[in-house]
Short mmCIF file of C-alpha atoms in Angstrom, two decimals:
data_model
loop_
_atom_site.label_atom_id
_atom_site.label_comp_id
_atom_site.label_asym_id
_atom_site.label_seq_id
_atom_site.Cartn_x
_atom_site.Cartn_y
_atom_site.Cartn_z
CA UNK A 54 143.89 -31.08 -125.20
CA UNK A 55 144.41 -28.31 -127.71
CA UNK A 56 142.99 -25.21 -127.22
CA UNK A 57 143.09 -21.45 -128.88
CA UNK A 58 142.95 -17.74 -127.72
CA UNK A 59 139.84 -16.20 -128.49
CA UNK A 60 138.74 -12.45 -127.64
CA UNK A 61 136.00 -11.75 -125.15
CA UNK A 62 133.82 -10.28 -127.78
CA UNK A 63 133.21 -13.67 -129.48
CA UNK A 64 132.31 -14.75 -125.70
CA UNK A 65 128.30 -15.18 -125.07
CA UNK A 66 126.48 -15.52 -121.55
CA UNK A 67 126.22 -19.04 -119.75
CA UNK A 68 123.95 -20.21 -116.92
CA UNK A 69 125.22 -22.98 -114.86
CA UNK A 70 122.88 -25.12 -113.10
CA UNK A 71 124.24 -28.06 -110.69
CA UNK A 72 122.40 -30.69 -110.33
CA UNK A 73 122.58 -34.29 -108.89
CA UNK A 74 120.92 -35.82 -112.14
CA UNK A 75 122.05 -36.57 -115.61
CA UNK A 76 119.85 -35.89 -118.20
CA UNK A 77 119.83 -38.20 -120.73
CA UNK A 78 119.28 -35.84 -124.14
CA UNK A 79 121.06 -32.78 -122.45
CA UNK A 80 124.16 -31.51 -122.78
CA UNK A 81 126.50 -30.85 -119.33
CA UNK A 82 128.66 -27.60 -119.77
CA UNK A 83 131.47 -28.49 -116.80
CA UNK A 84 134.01 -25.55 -115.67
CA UNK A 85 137.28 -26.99 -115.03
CA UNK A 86 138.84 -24.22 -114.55
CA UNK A 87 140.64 -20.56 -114.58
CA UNK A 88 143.83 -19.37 -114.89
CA UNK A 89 144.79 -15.63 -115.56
CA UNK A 90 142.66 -14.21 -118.09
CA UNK A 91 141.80 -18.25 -119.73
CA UNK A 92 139.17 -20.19 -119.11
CA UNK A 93 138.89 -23.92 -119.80
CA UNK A 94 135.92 -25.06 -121.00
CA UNK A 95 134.46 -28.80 -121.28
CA UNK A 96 131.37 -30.30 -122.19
CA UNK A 97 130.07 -33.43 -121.90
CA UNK A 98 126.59 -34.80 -123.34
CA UNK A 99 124.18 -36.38 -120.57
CA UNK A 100 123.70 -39.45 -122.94
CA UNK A 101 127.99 -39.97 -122.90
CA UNK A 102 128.32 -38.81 -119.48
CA UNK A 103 125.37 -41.63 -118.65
CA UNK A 104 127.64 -43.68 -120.49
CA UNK A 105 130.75 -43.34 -118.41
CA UNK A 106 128.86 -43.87 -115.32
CA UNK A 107 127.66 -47.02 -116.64
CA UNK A 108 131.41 -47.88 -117.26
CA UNK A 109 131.91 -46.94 -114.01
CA UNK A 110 129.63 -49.19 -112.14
CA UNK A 111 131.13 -52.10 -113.25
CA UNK A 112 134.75 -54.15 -114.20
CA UNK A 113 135.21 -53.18 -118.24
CA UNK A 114 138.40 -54.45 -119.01
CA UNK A 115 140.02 -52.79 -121.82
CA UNK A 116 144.00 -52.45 -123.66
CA UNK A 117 145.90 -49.31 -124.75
CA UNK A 118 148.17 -49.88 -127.91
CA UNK A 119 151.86 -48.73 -127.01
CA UNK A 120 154.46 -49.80 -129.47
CA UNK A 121 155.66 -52.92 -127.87
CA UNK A 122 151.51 -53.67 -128.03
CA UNK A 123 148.90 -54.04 -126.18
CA UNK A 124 148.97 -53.42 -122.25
CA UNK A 125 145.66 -54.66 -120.12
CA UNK A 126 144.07 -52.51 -117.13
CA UNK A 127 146.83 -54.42 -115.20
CA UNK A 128 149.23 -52.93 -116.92
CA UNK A 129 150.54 -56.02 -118.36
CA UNK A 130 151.24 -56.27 -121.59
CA UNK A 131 149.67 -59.07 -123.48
CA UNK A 132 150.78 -60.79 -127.13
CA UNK A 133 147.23 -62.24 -127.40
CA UNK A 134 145.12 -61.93 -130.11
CA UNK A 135 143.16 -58.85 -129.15
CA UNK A 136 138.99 -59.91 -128.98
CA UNK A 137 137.24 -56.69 -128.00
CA UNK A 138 134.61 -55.16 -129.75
CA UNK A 139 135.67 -51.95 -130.10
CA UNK A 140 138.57 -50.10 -131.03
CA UNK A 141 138.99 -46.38 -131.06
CA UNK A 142 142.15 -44.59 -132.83
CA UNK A 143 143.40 -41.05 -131.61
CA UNK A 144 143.91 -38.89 -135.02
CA UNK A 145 146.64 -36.35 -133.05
CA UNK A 146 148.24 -38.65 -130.87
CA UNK A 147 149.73 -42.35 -131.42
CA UNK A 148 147.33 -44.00 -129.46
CA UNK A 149 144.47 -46.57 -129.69
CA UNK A 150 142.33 -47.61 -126.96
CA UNK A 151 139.90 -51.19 -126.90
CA UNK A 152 137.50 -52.40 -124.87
CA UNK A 153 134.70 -55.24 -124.79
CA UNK A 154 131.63 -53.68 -124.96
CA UNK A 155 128.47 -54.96 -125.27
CA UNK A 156 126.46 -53.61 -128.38
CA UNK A 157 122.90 -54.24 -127.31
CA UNK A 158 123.04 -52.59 -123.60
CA UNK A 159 124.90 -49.31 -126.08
CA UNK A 160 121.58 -49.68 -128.07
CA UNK A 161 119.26 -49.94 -125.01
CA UNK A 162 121.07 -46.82 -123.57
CA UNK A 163 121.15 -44.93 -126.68
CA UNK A 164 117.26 -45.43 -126.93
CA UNK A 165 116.82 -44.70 -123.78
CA UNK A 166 118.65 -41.52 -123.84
CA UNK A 167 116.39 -40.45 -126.59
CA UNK A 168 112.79 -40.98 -126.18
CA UNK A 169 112.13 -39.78 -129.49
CA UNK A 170 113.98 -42.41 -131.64
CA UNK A 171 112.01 -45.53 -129.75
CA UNK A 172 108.82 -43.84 -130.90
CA UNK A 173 110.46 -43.20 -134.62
CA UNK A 174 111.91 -47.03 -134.21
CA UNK A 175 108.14 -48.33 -133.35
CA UNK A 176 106.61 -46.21 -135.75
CA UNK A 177 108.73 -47.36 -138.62
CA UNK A 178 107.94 -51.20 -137.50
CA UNK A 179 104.32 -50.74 -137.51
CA UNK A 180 104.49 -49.01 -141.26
CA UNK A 181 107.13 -52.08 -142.57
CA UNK A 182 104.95 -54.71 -140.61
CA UNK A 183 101.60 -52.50 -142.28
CA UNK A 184 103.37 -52.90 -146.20
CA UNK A 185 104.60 -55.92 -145.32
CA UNK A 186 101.06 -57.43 -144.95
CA UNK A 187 100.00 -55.81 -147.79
CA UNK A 188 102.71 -57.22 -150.14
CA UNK A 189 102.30 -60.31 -148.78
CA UNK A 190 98.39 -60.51 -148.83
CA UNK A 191 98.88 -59.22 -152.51
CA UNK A 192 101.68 -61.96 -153.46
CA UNK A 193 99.89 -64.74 -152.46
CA UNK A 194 96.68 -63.77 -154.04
CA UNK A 195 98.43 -63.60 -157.57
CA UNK A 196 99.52 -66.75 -156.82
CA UNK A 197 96.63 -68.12 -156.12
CA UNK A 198 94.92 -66.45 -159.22
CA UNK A 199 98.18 -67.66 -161.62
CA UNK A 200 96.82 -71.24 -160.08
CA UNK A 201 93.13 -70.78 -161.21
CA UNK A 202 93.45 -69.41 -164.32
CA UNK A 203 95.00 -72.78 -165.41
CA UNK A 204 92.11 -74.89 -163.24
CA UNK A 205 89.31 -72.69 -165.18
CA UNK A 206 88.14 -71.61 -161.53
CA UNK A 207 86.57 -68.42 -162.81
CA UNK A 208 82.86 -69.08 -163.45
CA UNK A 209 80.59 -67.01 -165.09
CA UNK A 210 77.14 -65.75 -163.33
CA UNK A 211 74.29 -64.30 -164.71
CA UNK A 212 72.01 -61.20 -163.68
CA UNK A 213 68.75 -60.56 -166.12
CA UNK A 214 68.27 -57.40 -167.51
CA UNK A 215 64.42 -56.30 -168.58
CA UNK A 216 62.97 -54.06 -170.57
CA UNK A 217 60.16 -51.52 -168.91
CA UNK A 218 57.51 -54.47 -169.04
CA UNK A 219 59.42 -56.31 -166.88
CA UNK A 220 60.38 -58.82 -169.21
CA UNK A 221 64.06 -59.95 -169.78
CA UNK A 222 65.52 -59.11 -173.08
CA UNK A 223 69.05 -60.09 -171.98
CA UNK A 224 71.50 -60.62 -168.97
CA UNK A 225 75.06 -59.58 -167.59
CA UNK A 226 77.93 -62.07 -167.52
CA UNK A 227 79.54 -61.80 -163.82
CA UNK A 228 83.12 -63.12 -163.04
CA UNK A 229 82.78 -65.13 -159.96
CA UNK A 230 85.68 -67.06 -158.25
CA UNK A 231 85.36 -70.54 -156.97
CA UNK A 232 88.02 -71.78 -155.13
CA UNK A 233 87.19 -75.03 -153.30
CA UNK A 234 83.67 -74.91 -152.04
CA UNK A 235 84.58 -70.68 -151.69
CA UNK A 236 82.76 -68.55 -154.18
CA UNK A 237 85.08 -64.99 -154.08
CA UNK A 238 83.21 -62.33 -155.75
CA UNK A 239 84.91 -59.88 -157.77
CA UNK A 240 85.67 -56.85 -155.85
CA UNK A 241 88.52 -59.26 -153.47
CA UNK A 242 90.45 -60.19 -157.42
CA UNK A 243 89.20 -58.15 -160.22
CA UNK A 244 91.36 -55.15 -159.27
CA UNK A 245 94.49 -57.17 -158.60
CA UNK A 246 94.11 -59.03 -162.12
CA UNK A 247 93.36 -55.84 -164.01
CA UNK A 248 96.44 -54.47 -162.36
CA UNK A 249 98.66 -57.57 -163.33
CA UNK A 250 97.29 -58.18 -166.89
CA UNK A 251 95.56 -61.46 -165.51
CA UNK A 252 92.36 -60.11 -166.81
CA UNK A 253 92.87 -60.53 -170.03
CA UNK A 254 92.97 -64.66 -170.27
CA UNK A 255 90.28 -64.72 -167.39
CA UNK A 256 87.83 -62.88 -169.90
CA UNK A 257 88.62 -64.92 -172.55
CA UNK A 258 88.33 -68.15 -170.86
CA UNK A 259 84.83 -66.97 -169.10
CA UNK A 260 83.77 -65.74 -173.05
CA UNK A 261 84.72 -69.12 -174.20
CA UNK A 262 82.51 -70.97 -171.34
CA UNK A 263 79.76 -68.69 -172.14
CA UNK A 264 79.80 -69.66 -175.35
CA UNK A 265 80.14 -74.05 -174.92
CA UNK A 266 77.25 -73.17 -172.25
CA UNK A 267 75.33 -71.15 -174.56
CA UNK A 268 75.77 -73.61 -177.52
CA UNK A 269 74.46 -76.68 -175.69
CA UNK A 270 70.81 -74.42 -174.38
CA UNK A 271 70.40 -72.45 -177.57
CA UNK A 272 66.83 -73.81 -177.95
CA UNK A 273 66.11 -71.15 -175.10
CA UNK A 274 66.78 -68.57 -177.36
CA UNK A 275 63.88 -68.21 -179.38
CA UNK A 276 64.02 -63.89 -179.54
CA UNK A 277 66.71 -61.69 -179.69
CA UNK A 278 68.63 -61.73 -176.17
CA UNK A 279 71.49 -59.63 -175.24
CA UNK A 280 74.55 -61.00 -173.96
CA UNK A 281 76.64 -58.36 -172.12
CA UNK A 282 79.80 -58.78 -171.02
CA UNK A 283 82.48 -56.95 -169.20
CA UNK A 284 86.31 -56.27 -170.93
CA UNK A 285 88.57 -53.82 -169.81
CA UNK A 286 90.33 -51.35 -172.21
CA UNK A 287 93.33 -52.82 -172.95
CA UNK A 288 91.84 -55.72 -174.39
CA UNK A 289 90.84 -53.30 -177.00
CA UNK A 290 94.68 -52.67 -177.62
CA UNK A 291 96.61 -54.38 -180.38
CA UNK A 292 98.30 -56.41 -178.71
CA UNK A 293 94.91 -58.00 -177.42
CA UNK A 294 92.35 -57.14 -179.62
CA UNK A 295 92.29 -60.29 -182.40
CA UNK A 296 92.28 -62.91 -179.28
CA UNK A 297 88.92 -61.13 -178.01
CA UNK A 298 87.86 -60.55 -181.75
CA UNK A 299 88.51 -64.31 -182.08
CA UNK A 300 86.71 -65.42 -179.25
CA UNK A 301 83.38 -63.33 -179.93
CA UNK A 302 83.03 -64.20 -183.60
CA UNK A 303 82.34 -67.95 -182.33
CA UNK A 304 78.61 -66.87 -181.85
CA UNK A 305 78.44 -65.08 -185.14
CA UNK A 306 79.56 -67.90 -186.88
CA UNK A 307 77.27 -70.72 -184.94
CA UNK A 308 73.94 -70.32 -186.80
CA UNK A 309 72.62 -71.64 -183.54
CA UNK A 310 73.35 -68.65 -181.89
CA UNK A 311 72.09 -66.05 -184.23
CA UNK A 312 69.48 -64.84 -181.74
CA UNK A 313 72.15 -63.83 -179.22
CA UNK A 314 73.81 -60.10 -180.05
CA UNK A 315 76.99 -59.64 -177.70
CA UNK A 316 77.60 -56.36 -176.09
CA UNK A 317 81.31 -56.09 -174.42
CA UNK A 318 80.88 -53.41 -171.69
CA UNK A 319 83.89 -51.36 -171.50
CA UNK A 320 84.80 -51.09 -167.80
CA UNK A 321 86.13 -47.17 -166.90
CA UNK A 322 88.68 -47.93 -164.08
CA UNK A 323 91.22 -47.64 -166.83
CA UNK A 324 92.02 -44.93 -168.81
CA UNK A 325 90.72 -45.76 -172.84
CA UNK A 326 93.88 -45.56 -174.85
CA UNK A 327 91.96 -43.15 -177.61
CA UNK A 328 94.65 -44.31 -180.86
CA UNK A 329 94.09 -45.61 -184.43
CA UNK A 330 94.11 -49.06 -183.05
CA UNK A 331 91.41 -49.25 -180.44
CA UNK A 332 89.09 -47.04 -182.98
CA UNK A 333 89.88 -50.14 -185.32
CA UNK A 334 89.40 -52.66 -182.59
CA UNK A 335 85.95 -51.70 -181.95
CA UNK A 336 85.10 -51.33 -185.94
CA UNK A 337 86.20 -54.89 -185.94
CA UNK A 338 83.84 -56.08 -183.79
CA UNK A 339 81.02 -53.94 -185.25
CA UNK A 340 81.71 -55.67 -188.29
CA UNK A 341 81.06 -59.25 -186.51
CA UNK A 342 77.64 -57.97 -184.97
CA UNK A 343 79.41 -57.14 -181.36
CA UNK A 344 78.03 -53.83 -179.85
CA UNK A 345 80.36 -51.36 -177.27
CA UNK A 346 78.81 -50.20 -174.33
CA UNK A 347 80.07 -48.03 -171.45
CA UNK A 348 79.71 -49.97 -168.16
CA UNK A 349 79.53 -47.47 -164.63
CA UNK A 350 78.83 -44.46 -166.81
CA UNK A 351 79.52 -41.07 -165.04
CA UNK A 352 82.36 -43.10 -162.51
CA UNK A 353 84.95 -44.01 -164.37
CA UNK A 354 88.04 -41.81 -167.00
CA UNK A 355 86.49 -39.75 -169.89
CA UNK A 356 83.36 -40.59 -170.41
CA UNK A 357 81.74 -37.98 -172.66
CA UNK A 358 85.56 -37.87 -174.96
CA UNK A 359 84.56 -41.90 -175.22
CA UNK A 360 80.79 -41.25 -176.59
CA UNK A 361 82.93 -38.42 -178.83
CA UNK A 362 85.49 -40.86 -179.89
CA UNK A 363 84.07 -44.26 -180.16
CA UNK A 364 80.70 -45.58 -182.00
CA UNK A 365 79.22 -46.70 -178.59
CA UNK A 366 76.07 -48.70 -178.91
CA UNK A 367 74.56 -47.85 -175.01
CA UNK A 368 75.55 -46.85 -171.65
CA UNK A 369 74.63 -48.03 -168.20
CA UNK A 370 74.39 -45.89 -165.21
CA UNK A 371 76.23 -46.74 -162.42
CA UNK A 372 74.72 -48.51 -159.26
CA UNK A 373 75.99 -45.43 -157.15
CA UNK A 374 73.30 -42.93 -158.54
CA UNK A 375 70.44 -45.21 -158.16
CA UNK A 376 71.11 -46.09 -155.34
CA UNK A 377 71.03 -42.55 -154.13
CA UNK A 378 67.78 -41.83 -155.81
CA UNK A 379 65.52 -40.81 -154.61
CA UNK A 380 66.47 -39.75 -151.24
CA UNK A 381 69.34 -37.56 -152.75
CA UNK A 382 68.34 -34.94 -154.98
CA UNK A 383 71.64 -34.36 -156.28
CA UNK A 384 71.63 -38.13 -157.59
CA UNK A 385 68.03 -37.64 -159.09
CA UNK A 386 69.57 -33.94 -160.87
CA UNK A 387 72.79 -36.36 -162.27
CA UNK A 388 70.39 -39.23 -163.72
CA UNK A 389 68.48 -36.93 -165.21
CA UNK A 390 71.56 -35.69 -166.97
CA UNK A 391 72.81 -38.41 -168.28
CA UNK A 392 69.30 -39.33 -169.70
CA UNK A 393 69.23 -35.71 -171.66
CA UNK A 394 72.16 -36.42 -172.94
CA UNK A 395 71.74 -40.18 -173.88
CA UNK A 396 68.75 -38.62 -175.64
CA UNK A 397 70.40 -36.27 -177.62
CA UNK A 398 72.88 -38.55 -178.45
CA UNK A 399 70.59 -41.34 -179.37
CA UNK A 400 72.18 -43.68 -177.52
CA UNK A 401 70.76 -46.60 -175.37
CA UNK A 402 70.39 -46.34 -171.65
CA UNK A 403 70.40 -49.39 -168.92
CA UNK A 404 70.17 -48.56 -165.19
CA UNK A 405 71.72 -51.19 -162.72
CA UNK A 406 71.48 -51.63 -159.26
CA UNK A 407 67.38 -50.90 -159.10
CA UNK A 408 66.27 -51.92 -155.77
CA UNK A 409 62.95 -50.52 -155.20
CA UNK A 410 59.63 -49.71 -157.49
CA UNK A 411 59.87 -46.14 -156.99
CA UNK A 412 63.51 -45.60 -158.45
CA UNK A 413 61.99 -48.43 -161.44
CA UNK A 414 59.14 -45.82 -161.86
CA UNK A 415 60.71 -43.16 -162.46
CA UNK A 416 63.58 -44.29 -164.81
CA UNK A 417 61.02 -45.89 -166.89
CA UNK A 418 58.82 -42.56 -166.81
CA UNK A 419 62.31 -40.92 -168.10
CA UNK A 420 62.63 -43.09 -170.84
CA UNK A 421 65.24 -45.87 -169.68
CA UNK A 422 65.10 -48.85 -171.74
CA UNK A 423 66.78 -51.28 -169.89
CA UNK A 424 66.77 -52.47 -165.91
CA UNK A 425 68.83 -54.10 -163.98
CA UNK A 426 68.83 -55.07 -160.04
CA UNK A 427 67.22 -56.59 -156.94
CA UNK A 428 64.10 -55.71 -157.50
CA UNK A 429 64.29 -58.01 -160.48
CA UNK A 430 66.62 -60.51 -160.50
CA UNK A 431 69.61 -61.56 -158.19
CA UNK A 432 72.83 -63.01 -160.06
CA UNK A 433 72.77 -66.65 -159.97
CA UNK A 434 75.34 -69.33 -162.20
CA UNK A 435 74.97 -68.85 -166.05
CA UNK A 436 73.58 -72.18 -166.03
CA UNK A 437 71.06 -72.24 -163.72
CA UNK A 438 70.04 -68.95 -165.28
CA UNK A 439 69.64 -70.94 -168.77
CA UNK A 440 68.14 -73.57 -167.43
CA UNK A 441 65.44 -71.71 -165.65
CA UNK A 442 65.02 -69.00 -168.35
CA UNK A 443 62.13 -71.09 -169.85
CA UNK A 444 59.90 -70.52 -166.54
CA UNK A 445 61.09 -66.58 -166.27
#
């Protein structure tokens, strides 16, 4: 033991309690003893001292390392190869010490002398077992998705839009996925695609079935109609932008088809890269008769520096303000709004999600051109919605 003088003045008060317990977590301040004007000092923590009682209460055989080698607890020395777990070397003194301990009861009396780390240790499980499901969940959905991209599993729907006579002048294209006899609808894929780029062949797959399904019933399109469908902005980038270019111009250049007018609503839950190349993107397809509208107006990233930006061609109101109409007065105040300023601007309005008469009332009273919702028409298979269109 090596120990040093120190002066009293360094020296602070200490309360010693005897007890018959060891507290696991606390430390033990022991007295060994006094001689003259020194006192000896030792402390022990409860969790080590619990430790050496557990040594205690049962046969651990260990080996100290003297230079002829290693001598057992019987004193014997022993030339065999030495097998215990662990081996502790004395820094001052030439001496090493081994014994076979087991690991796992350490681990179950470490925990056990603090509480606090089992609930830390069960805490961090549940949070790795929590992202764990997550990442999993997530993996094999893209997998999945990678799968029915190449089986064309992605189906388009349909929902009608009218005008304020009730009438329909046109219809939404809706991604549906159907896996099996399963029809997934969007909200379970469309924001894992959009976040892995999957988005962008989906859309131009569902564009291309639109059009094959739309080629083969265009005797049902005997007035103007209006064909919206969803992209999201990076398929206006230029990396993207002459595939979707491509794939719209097909109904420009079918004579068949000259009734239709496509309208590619620009989804907000990106952020509208505002450069040279979008701005010539859209002029592109304004150039091949395709109109830009802003889908979920009012929810989505920058939507008046888009109207400022972009030629836009109409805006819908999101779902989420009807829906709250009129029961909310704040929602009525934000409709009313956007309307003003559609107005001003000139610019087309359709309202989705219309459920009831009343809210149908008084968006037609304000001057809203186009519905769409419940009240009207549910979303049903493109071609069922063709094929019925006749009797609507």
């Amino acid at each position: 033991m090596v120990g040093k003088e120190s002066s009293s003045a360094h020296l602070v008060g200490v309360n010693l309690f005897s007890s018959q317990y060891a507290a696991p977590g606390e430390t033990i301040i022991i007295v060994k003893g006094q001689k003259d004007h020194l006192t000896i000092i030792a402390t022990l923590h409860g969790f080590n001292f619990l430790g050496v009682i557990n040594l205690l209460a049962e046969k651990v055989p260990f080996h100290i390392y003297t230079k002829q080698g290693w001598v057992n607890d019987n004193g014997i020395l022993t030339t065999k190869l030495n097998l215990d777990t662990l081996h502790l070397h004395s820094s001052r003194t030439p001496l090493s010490i081994s014994s076979n301990i087991s690991y796992s009861s350490f681990a179950i009396d470490n925990l056990y002398a603090n509480p606090l780390l089992v609930v830390l240790l069960a805490l961090g499980a549940l949070i790795s077992s929590f992202y764990y499901f997550i990442y999993q969940e997530k993996r094999v959905l893209k997998s999945a998705m990678k799968k029915a991209i190449i089986r064309r599993e992605f189906t388009p729907y349909a929902q009608a839009i009218v005008d304020h006579d009730g009438k329909i002048s046109g219809c939404e294209i809706l991604m549906r996925w159907q896996r099996h006899t399963k029809l997934i609808y969007p909200d379970t894929f469309i924001p894992t695609a959009e976040e892995t780029g999957m988005i962008i062949p989906m859309t131009l797959d569902l564009i291309d079935d639109v059009y094959q399904l739309c080629k083969k019933n265009h005797q049902f399109f005997t007035t103007d109609f209006e064909l919206s469908i969803n992209i999201c902005p990076s398929q206006l980038s230029k990396e993207h932008s002459d595939k979707l270019i491509e794939h719209c111009e097909q109904f420009s250049k079918n004579p068949d088809l000259k009734r239709i007018n496509i309208v590619l609503e620009i989804t907000e839950r990106q952020i509208i890269n505002h450069e040279q190349d979008t701005i010539d993107a859209i002029e592109k397809l304004h150039n091949i008769g395709v109109g830009i509208s802003i889908d979920d107006f009012g929810t989505g990233y920058s939507s008046l520096e888009n109207i400022r930006d972009f030629q836009i061609d109409g805006i819908k109101i999101d779902k989420s303000f009807i829906d709250g109409f009129p029961h909310q007065a704040l929602s009525g105040d934000i409709i009313d709004n956007m309307l003003d300023l559609a107005n001003r601007l000139k610019v087309p309005v359709t309202a989705e999600g219309v459920e009831t008469q009343t809210q149908a009332n008084y968006l037609i009273k304000r001057g809203v051109e186009h519905l769409q919702g419940y009240l009207y028409y549910k979303p049903e298979p493109f071609q069922s919605f063709l094929r019925n269109k006749k009797n609507k």
